[in-house]
């Protein structure tokens, strides 16, 4: 009997060791790869493909792009001279009848605005077109930022499911160990029921997240303007690039490259050009004309000969009612002031947003370091010890449940911190005009 008891004890120890080893393997940390690793490169490539697809298919971006080129088509229209006027006159009752062709007069006249007026008209339209181009750039940056944010949110849910799956495996192994000890009378049925309660709770959370992830995929597909049921590929690891610029550089870049702020600056410039254009429109314009009068158009005995008469003319259009032009100039000055005030408002808002996003980024960075370097390793170590003691008949099952739940929450917090860091970086990129382009770059694609 002594030998049998000793053999049974060794079997229990061996089974417990295998159990602890299996649980230890399930407690390995989820590693987030460096930007240069193959997993990170795969994730980055997939995301870039989706971004390009969204930029290509987005109807709003296409509409703003076409609006810019439609505006450019107005430049040659406003820069052209007025159409010349041609007039044909026929003298019905001349004093001396002859060939009907000799009773006609043909005249032509061309009007010319004041010097520089046409150039200002073109410049004003070009400024307006540039404002519309900044709206196009702003929309591009917004689309990219939305795609990235939705992508990282899907990653968050996908990684939560991976964490839950690992915890389900851990609970399954723990349940089998508790079941054996319960059958041998070493533990209460309460321990087994608590494991099953945790499993039921995890199954419900998994079902909820799977449903939420499917809904998020539909939203993601709508950003790409493709069928809602289209497959969305989510790699198991998430690309996690770091900010490579300091705070001051980011602030300056936002003020220099942000499309919304640049659009307000161009609106002010366009208003100044409009004011100068109104000033030139108030100047006189000139018309040059030529009249060819045939000999029998009007009978003049004092004019001998059969030659047709040529008459040149100069017309001056005098803008006598000047209230119209004064109102145009005043309107342009008001619009310039509005644009200037909006610049200040946008500058203040962008500065505040930049500071907030930097704070969010660094807060997430600190949380990542806290969870990766201290909380998760220590909790994982404590859980291993508790499992080992429990397998040896000395541990507290309540402590195991608490540590397992705490590890689950910490791993989810770490995953969420990575997501928040990436989203903050994506929003900073949108503010700094990361995806700004020129018309030449678009045409070369």
Short mmCIF file of C-alpha atoms in Angstrom, two decimals, residues 33-360:
data_model
loop_
_atom_site.label_atom_id
_atom_site.label_comp_id
_atom_site.label_asym_id
_atom_site.label_seq_id
_atom_site.Cartn_x
_atom_site.Cartn_y
_atom_site.Cartn_z
CA UNK A 33 6.56 43.70 -33.47
CA UNK A 34 9.10 46.35 -34.30
CA UNK A 35 8.36 48.42 -37.44
CA UNK A 36 10.96 46.48 -39.42
CA UNK A 37 9.75 42.97 -38.63
CA UNK A 38 8.09 40.84 -41.29
CA UNK A 39 4.75 40.75 -39.39
CA UNK A 40 4.72 44.53 -39.04
CA UNK A 41 5.61 44.98 -42.71
CA UNK A 42 2.71 42.72 -43.70
CA UNK A 43 0.27 44.72 -41.57
CA UNK A 44 1.63 47.99 -42.95
CA UNK A 45 1.30 46.79 -46.56
CA UNK A 46 -2.28 45.61 -46.05
CA UNK A 47 -3.23 48.93 -44.45
CA UNK A 48 -1.58 50.94 -47.24
CA UNK A 49 -3.48 48.94 -49.85
CA UNK A 50 -6.76 49.74 -48.12
CA UNK A 51 -5.81 53.42 -47.88
CA UNK A 52 -5.10 53.61 -51.61
CA UNK A 53 -8.36 51.83 -52.36
CA UNK A 54 -10.27 54.32 -50.20
CA UNK A 55 -8.58 57.31 -51.86
CA UNK A 56 -9.31 55.92 -55.31
CA UNK A 57 -12.96 55.03 -54.68
CA UNK A 58 -14.13 57.79 -52.38
CA UNK A 59 -16.83 59.80 -54.23
CA UNK A 60 -16.34 62.95 -52.12
CA UNK A 61 -12.64 63.11 -52.96
CA UNK A 62 -13.41 62.58 -56.65
CA UNK A 63 -16.04 65.34 -56.55
CA UNK A 64 -13.64 67.83 -54.93
CA UNK A 65 -10.94 66.88 -57.43
CA UNK A 66 -13.23 67.57 -60.38
CA UNK A 67 -14.45 70.79 -58.76
CA UNK A 68 -10.89 72.08 -58.67
CA UNK A 69 -10.36 71.45 -62.37
CA UNK A 70 -13.77 72.90 -63.22
CA UNK A 71 -12.73 76.08 -61.41
CA UNK A 72 -9.49 76.23 -63.41
CA UNK A 73 -11.55 76.20 -66.59
CA UNK A 74 -12.90 79.59 -65.56
CA UNK A 75 -9.43 81.17 -65.81
CA UNK A 76 -9.38 81.46 -69.65
CA UNK A 77 -13.01 82.59 -69.54
CA UNK A 78 -12.47 85.60 -67.29
CA UNK A 79 -9.11 86.38 -68.92
CA UNK A 80 -10.55 86.72 -72.42
CA UNK A 81 -11.47 90.03 -74.05
CA UNK A 82 -15.16 90.79 -74.57
CA UNK A 83 -16.55 89.49 -77.84
CA UNK A 84 -16.18 92.03 -80.67
CA UNK A 85 -19.35 93.69 -81.99
CA UNK A 86 -20.05 93.65 -85.73
CA UNK A 87 -22.92 95.70 -87.16
CA UNK A 88 -24.37 95.68 -90.69
CA UNK A 89 -26.53 98.64 -91.83
CA UNK A 90 -28.59 98.96 -95.01
CA UNK A 91 -29.92 102.30 -96.30
CA UNK A 92 -33.46 101.55 -97.44
CA UNK A 93 -34.24 104.91 -99.09
CA UNK A 94 -31.03 106.46 -100.45
CA UNK A 95 -31.14 109.71 -102.37
CA UNK A 96 -29.46 108.02 -105.29
CA UNK A 97 -30.22 104.45 -106.22
CA UNK A 98 -27.56 102.12 -107.46
CA UNK A 99 -26.32 98.64 -106.74
CA UNK A 100 -27.88 97.42 -103.44
CA UNK A 101 -24.42 96.49 -102.13
CA UNK A 102 -23.39 100.11 -102.30
CA UNK A 103 -26.18 101.00 -99.88
CA UNK A 104 -24.63 99.07 -96.95
CA UNK A 105 -22.31 99.97 -94.10
CA UNK A 106 -20.27 97.48 -92.02
CA UNK A 107 -18.77 98.37 -88.64
CA UNK A 108 -16.76 96.42 -86.02
CA UNK A 109 -15.84 97.36 -82.45
CA UNK A 110 -13.63 95.75 -79.77
CA UNK A 111 -13.74 96.80 -76.11
CA UNK A 112 -10.63 96.69 -73.90
CA UNK A 113 -10.76 96.85 -70.08
CA UNK A 114 -8.33 98.95 -68.07
CA UNK A 115 -4.73 97.74 -68.05
CA UNK A 116 -4.21 94.75 -65.71
CA UNK A 117 -7.90 94.03 -65.19
CA UNK A 118 -7.85 90.73 -67.06
CA UNK A 119 -4.78 89.57 -65.15
CA UNK A 120 -6.48 90.29 -61.81
CA UNK A 121 -9.56 88.39 -62.88
CA UNK A 122 -7.43 85.37 -63.69
CA UNK A 123 -5.45 85.66 -60.47
CA UNK A 124 -8.61 85.82 -58.36
CA UNK A 125 -10.01 82.65 -59.95
CA UNK A 126 -6.66 80.88 -59.49
CA UNK A 127 -6.71 81.77 -55.79
CA UNK A 128 -10.23 80.40 -55.44
CA UNK A 129 -9.12 77.20 -57.22
CA UNK A 130 -6.24 76.83 -54.75
CA UNK A 131 -8.70 77.19 -51.87
CA UNK A 132 -10.71 74.35 -53.37
CA UNK A 133 -7.55 72.28 -53.74
CA UNK A 134 -6.91 72.63 -49.99
CA UNK A 135 -10.45 71.32 -49.42
CA UNK A 136 -9.49 68.33 -51.59
CA UNK A 137 -6.31 67.79 -49.53
CA UNK A 138 -8.25 68.11 -46.30
CA UNK A 139 -10.72 65.48 -47.49
CA UNK A 140 -7.86 63.13 -48.44
CA UNK A 141 -6.26 63.48 -45.01
CA UNK A 142 -9.62 62.94 -43.35
CA UNK A 143 -10.29 59.77 -45.36
CA UNK A 144 -6.84 58.36 -44.55
CA UNK A 145 -7.26 59.17 -40.87
CA UNK A 146 -10.73 57.56 -40.81
CA UNK A 147 -9.46 54.41 -42.53
CA UNK A 148 -6.56 54.13 -40.10
CA UNK A 149 -8.75 54.71 -37.04
CA UNK A 150 -11.30 52.11 -38.16
CA UNK A 151 -8.47 49.72 -39.01
CA UNK A 152 -6.91 50.06 -35.55
CA UNK A 153 -10.32 49.65 -33.87
CA UNK A 154 -10.81 46.41 -35.79
CA UNK A 155 -7.31 45.35 -34.71
CA UNK A 156 -8.31 46.06 -31.12
CA UNK A 157 -11.33 43.76 -31.31
CA UNK A 158 -9.37 41.14 -33.25
CA UNK A 159 -6.65 41.11 -30.58
CA UNK A 160 -9.25 41.02 -27.80
CA UNK A 161 -10.61 37.85 -29.38
CA UNK A 162 -7.09 36.39 -29.45
CA UNK A 163 -6.68 37.24 -25.75
CA UNK A 164 -10.05 35.69 -24.92
CA UNK A 165 -9.17 32.54 -26.86
CA UNK A 166 -5.95 32.15 -24.87
CA UNK A 167 -7.86 32.66 -21.64
CA UNK A 168 -10.47 30.11 -22.69
CA UNK A 169 -7.66 27.60 -23.24
CA UNK A 170 -6.24 28.45 -19.82
CA UNK A 171 -9.64 28.05 -18.15
CA UNK A 172 -10.19 24.77 -19.99
CA UNK A 173 -6.94 23.33 -18.68
CA UNK A 174 -7.70 24.65 -15.22
CA UNK A 175 -11.17 23.12 -15.37
CA UNK A 176 -9.74 19.70 -16.20
CA UNK A 177 -7.35 19.91 -13.25
CA UNK A 178 -10.11 21.06 -10.89
CA UNK A 179 -12.38 18.28 -12.21
CA UNK A 180 -9.75 15.66 -11.34
CA UNK A 181 -9.24 17.11 -7.88
CA UNK A 182 -12.98 17.37 -7.33
CA UNK A 183 -13.46 13.73 -8.31
CA UNK A 184 -10.73 12.76 -5.86
CA UNK A 185 -12.39 14.85 -3.14
CA UNK A 186 -9.56 17.36 -2.75
CA UNK A 187 -11.59 20.48 -3.68
CA UNK A 188 -15.16 21.69 -3.42
CA UNK A 189 -17.61 21.75 -6.32
CA UNK A 190 -17.67 25.54 -5.91
CA UNK A 191 -14.23 25.76 -7.52
CA UNK A 192 -15.49 23.87 -10.55
CA UNK A 193 -18.62 26.02 -10.79
CA UNK A 194 -16.58 29.23 -10.62
CA UNK A 195 -14.44 28.05 -13.54
CA UNK A 196 -17.57 27.31 -15.55
CA UNK A 197 -19.03 30.74 -14.68
CA UNK A 198 -15.84 32.39 -15.99
CA UNK A 199 -16.06 30.32 -19.16
CA UNK A 200 -19.70 31.31 -19.72
CA UNK A 201 -18.81 34.96 -19.20
CA UNK A 202 -15.93 34.76 -21.68
CA UNK A 203 -18.10 33.01 -24.26
CA UNK A 204 -20.64 35.81 -24.03
CA UNK A 205 -17.94 38.49 -24.35
CA UNK A 206 -16.47 36.66 -27.35
CA UNK A 207 -19.88 36.54 -29.06
CA UNK A 208 -20.44 40.25 -28.41
CA UNK A 209 -17.02 41.23 -29.78
CA UNK A 210 -17.41 39.01 -32.84
CA UNK A 211 -20.71 40.72 -33.63
CA UNK A 212 -19.20 44.15 -33.03
CA UNK A 213 -16.24 43.29 -35.26
CA UNK A 214 -18.55 42.25 -38.10
CA UNK A 215 -20.44 45.55 -37.83
CA UNK A 216 -17.15 47.42 -37.87
CA UNK A 217 -16.08 45.58 -41.04
CA UNK A 218 -19.24 46.81 -42.74
CA UNK A 219 -18.38 50.38 -41.72
CA UNK A 220 -14.81 49.87 -42.96
CA UNK A 221 -16.05 48.64 -46.33
CA UNK A 222 -18.26 51.72 -46.64
CA UNK A 223 -15.15 53.89 -46.23
CA UNK A 224 -13.63 52.00 -49.16
CA UNK A 225 -16.89 52.34 -51.15
CA UNK A 226 -17.18 48.61 -51.74
CA UNK A 227 -19.81 45.93 -50.91
CA UNK A 228 -20.54 45.58 -47.20
CA UNK A 229 -19.93 41.84 -47.31
CA UNK A 230 -16.43 42.17 -48.85
CA UNK A 231 -13.71 40.32 -46.96
CA UNK A 232 -11.45 42.40 -44.71
CA UNK A 233 -8.01 41.00 -43.98
CA UNK A 234 -6.73 41.73 -40.45
CA UNK A 235 -3.21 40.44 -39.69
CA UNK A 236 -2.62 38.98 -36.24
CA UNK A 237 -0.05 41.61 -35.33
CA UNK A 238 -0.41 45.37 -35.50
CA UNK A 239 2.11 47.74 -37.03
CA UNK A 240 3.17 50.19 -34.32
CA UNK A 241 5.32 53.01 -35.73
CA UNK A 242 6.71 55.62 -33.36
CA UNK A 243 6.75 59.39 -33.63
CA UNK A 244 10.11 60.39 -35.01
CA UNK A 245 9.68 64.17 -34.63
CA UNK A 246 9.72 66.32 -31.55
CA UNK A 247 6.81 68.40 -30.29
CA UNK A 248 8.03 71.74 -31.66
CA UNK A 249 8.52 70.33 -35.16
CA UNK A 250 4.99 68.94 -35.14
CA UNK A 251 3.55 72.28 -34.04
CA UNK A 252 5.35 74.13 -36.81
CA UNK A 253 4.38 71.52 -39.39
CA UNK A 254 0.71 71.80 -38.44
CA UNK A 255 0.79 75.59 -38.87
CA UNK A 256 2.65 75.29 -42.16
CA UNK A 257 1.01 72.35 -43.91
CA UNK A 258 -2.48 71.92 -42.46
CA UNK A 259 -4.88 72.16 -45.44
CA UNK A 260 -7.69 73.81 -43.48
CA UNK A 261 -5.42 76.59 -42.20
CA UNK A 262 -3.79 77.01 -45.60
CA UNK A 263 -7.26 77.32 -47.14
CA UNK A 264 -8.09 80.23 -44.83
CA UNK A 265 -4.84 81.96 -45.78
CA UNK A 266 -5.65 81.57 -49.46
CA UNK A 267 -9.16 82.93 -48.88
CA UNK A 268 -7.62 86.09 -47.43
CA UNK A 269 -5.27 86.37 -50.41
CA UNK A 270 -8.20 85.86 -52.80
CA UNK A 271 -10.09 88.66 -51.03
CA UNK A 272 -7.14 91.04 -51.46
CA UNK A 273 -7.01 90.20 -55.18
CA UNK A 274 -10.79 90.75 -55.42
CA UNK A 275 -10.40 94.19 -53.85
CA UNK A 276 -7.71 95.13 -56.37
CA UNK A 277 -9.86 93.73 -59.18
CA UNK A 278 -12.81 95.90 -58.07
CA UNK A 279 -10.50 98.93 -58.11
CA UNK A 280 -9.47 98.20 -61.69
CA UNK A 281 -13.05 97.50 -62.76
CA UNK A 282 -13.87 101.05 -61.65
CA UNK A 283 -11.44 102.44 -64.23
CA UNK A 284 -12.60 103.40 -67.74
CA UNK A 285 -12.56 100.82 -70.51
CA UNK A 286 -11.90 101.57 -74.16
CA UNK A 287 -13.31 100.47 -77.47
CA UNK A 288 -11.75 100.69 -80.93
CA UNK A 289 -13.97 100.51 -83.97
CA UNK A 290 -13.87 100.72 -87.75
CA UNK A 291 -16.77 101.55 -90.09
CA UNK A 292 -16.81 100.88 -93.85
CA UNK A 293 -19.45 103.07 -95.52
CA UNK A 294 -20.21 102.38 -99.22
CA UNK A 295 -20.67 105.32 -101.57
CA UNK A 296 -24.46 105.25 -101.90
CA UNK A 297 -25.18 104.64 -98.21
CA UNK A 298 -25.83 108.36 -97.92
CA UNK A 299 -25.89 110.74 -100.86
CA UNK A 300 -23.37 113.56 -100.32
CA UNK A 301 -22.88 115.81 -103.36
CA UNK A 302 -19.84 117.43 -101.87
CA UNK A 303 -18.00 114.07 -101.70
CA UNK A 304 -16.87 113.36 -105.23
CA UNK A 305 -15.83 109.95 -106.42
CA UNK A 306 -17.05 106.41 -105.99
CA UNK A 307 -14.84 105.36 -103.11
CA UNK A 308 -16.23 103.86 -99.89
CA UNK A 309 -15.64 105.86 -96.74
CA UNK A 310 -13.60 104.43 -93.82
CA UNK A 311 -14.31 105.77 -90.36
CA UNK A 312 -12.39 104.92 -87.18
CA UNK A 313 -13.88 105.33 -83.72
CA UNK A 314 -12.74 105.39 -80.12
CA UNK A 315 -15.25 104.56 -77.36
CA UNK A 316 -14.68 105.22 -73.69
CA UNK A 317 -16.89 103.55 -71.12
CA UNK A 318 -17.00 105.77 -68.06
CA UNK A 319 -18.00 104.02 -64.79
CA UNK A 320 -20.00 106.99 -63.59
CA UNK A 321 -22.08 105.21 -60.92
CA UNK A 322 -19.25 104.30 -58.56
CA UNK A 323 -21.27 103.07 -55.59
CA UNK A 324 -21.27 99.62 -57.18
CA UNK A 325 -17.47 99.42 -57.19
CA UNK A 326 -17.13 100.91 -53.72
CA UNK A 327 -19.47 98.20 -52.44
CA UNK A 328 -17.39 95.51 -54.18
CA UNK A 329 -14.19 96.76 -52.59
CA UNK A 330 -15.83 96.99 -49.17
CA UNK A 331 -17.17 93.44 -49.58
CA UNK A 332 -13.68 92.18 -50.44
CA UNK A 333 -12.18 93.87 -47.36
CA UNK A 334 -14.87 92.33 -45.14
CA UNK A 335 -14.18 88.88 -46.62
CA UNK A 336 -10.45 89.35 -46.00
CA UNK A 337 -11.16 90.22 -42.38
CA UNK A 338 -13.44 87.19 -41.98
CA UNK A 339 -10.72 84.93 -43.42
CA UNK A 340 -8.14 86.47 -41.08
CA UNK A 341 -10.36 85.87 -38.03
CA UNK A 342 -11.01 82.30 -39.17
CA UNK A 343 -7.26 81.78 -39.52
CA UNK A 344 -6.79 82.71 -35.88
CA UNK A 345 -9.65 80.48 -34.82
CA UNK A 346 -8.32 77.52 -36.80
CA UNK A 347 -4.79 78.16 -35.49
CA UNK A 348 -6.00 78.12 -31.89
CA UNK A 349 -8.02 74.95 -32.45
CA UNK A 350 -5.20 73.14 -34.24
CA UNK A 351 -2.73 74.10 -31.53
CA UNK A 352 -5.06 72.73 -28.85
CA UNK A 353 -5.73 69.55 -30.85
CA UNK A 354 -2.01 69.00 -31.38
CA UNK A 355 -1.31 69.32 -27.67
CA UNK A 356 -4.21 66.98 -26.83
CA UNK A 357 -3.09 64.35 -29.35
CA UNK A 358 0.50 64.50 -28.14
CA UNK A 359 -0.75 64.04 -24.59
CA UNK A 360 -2.84 61.05 -25.70
#
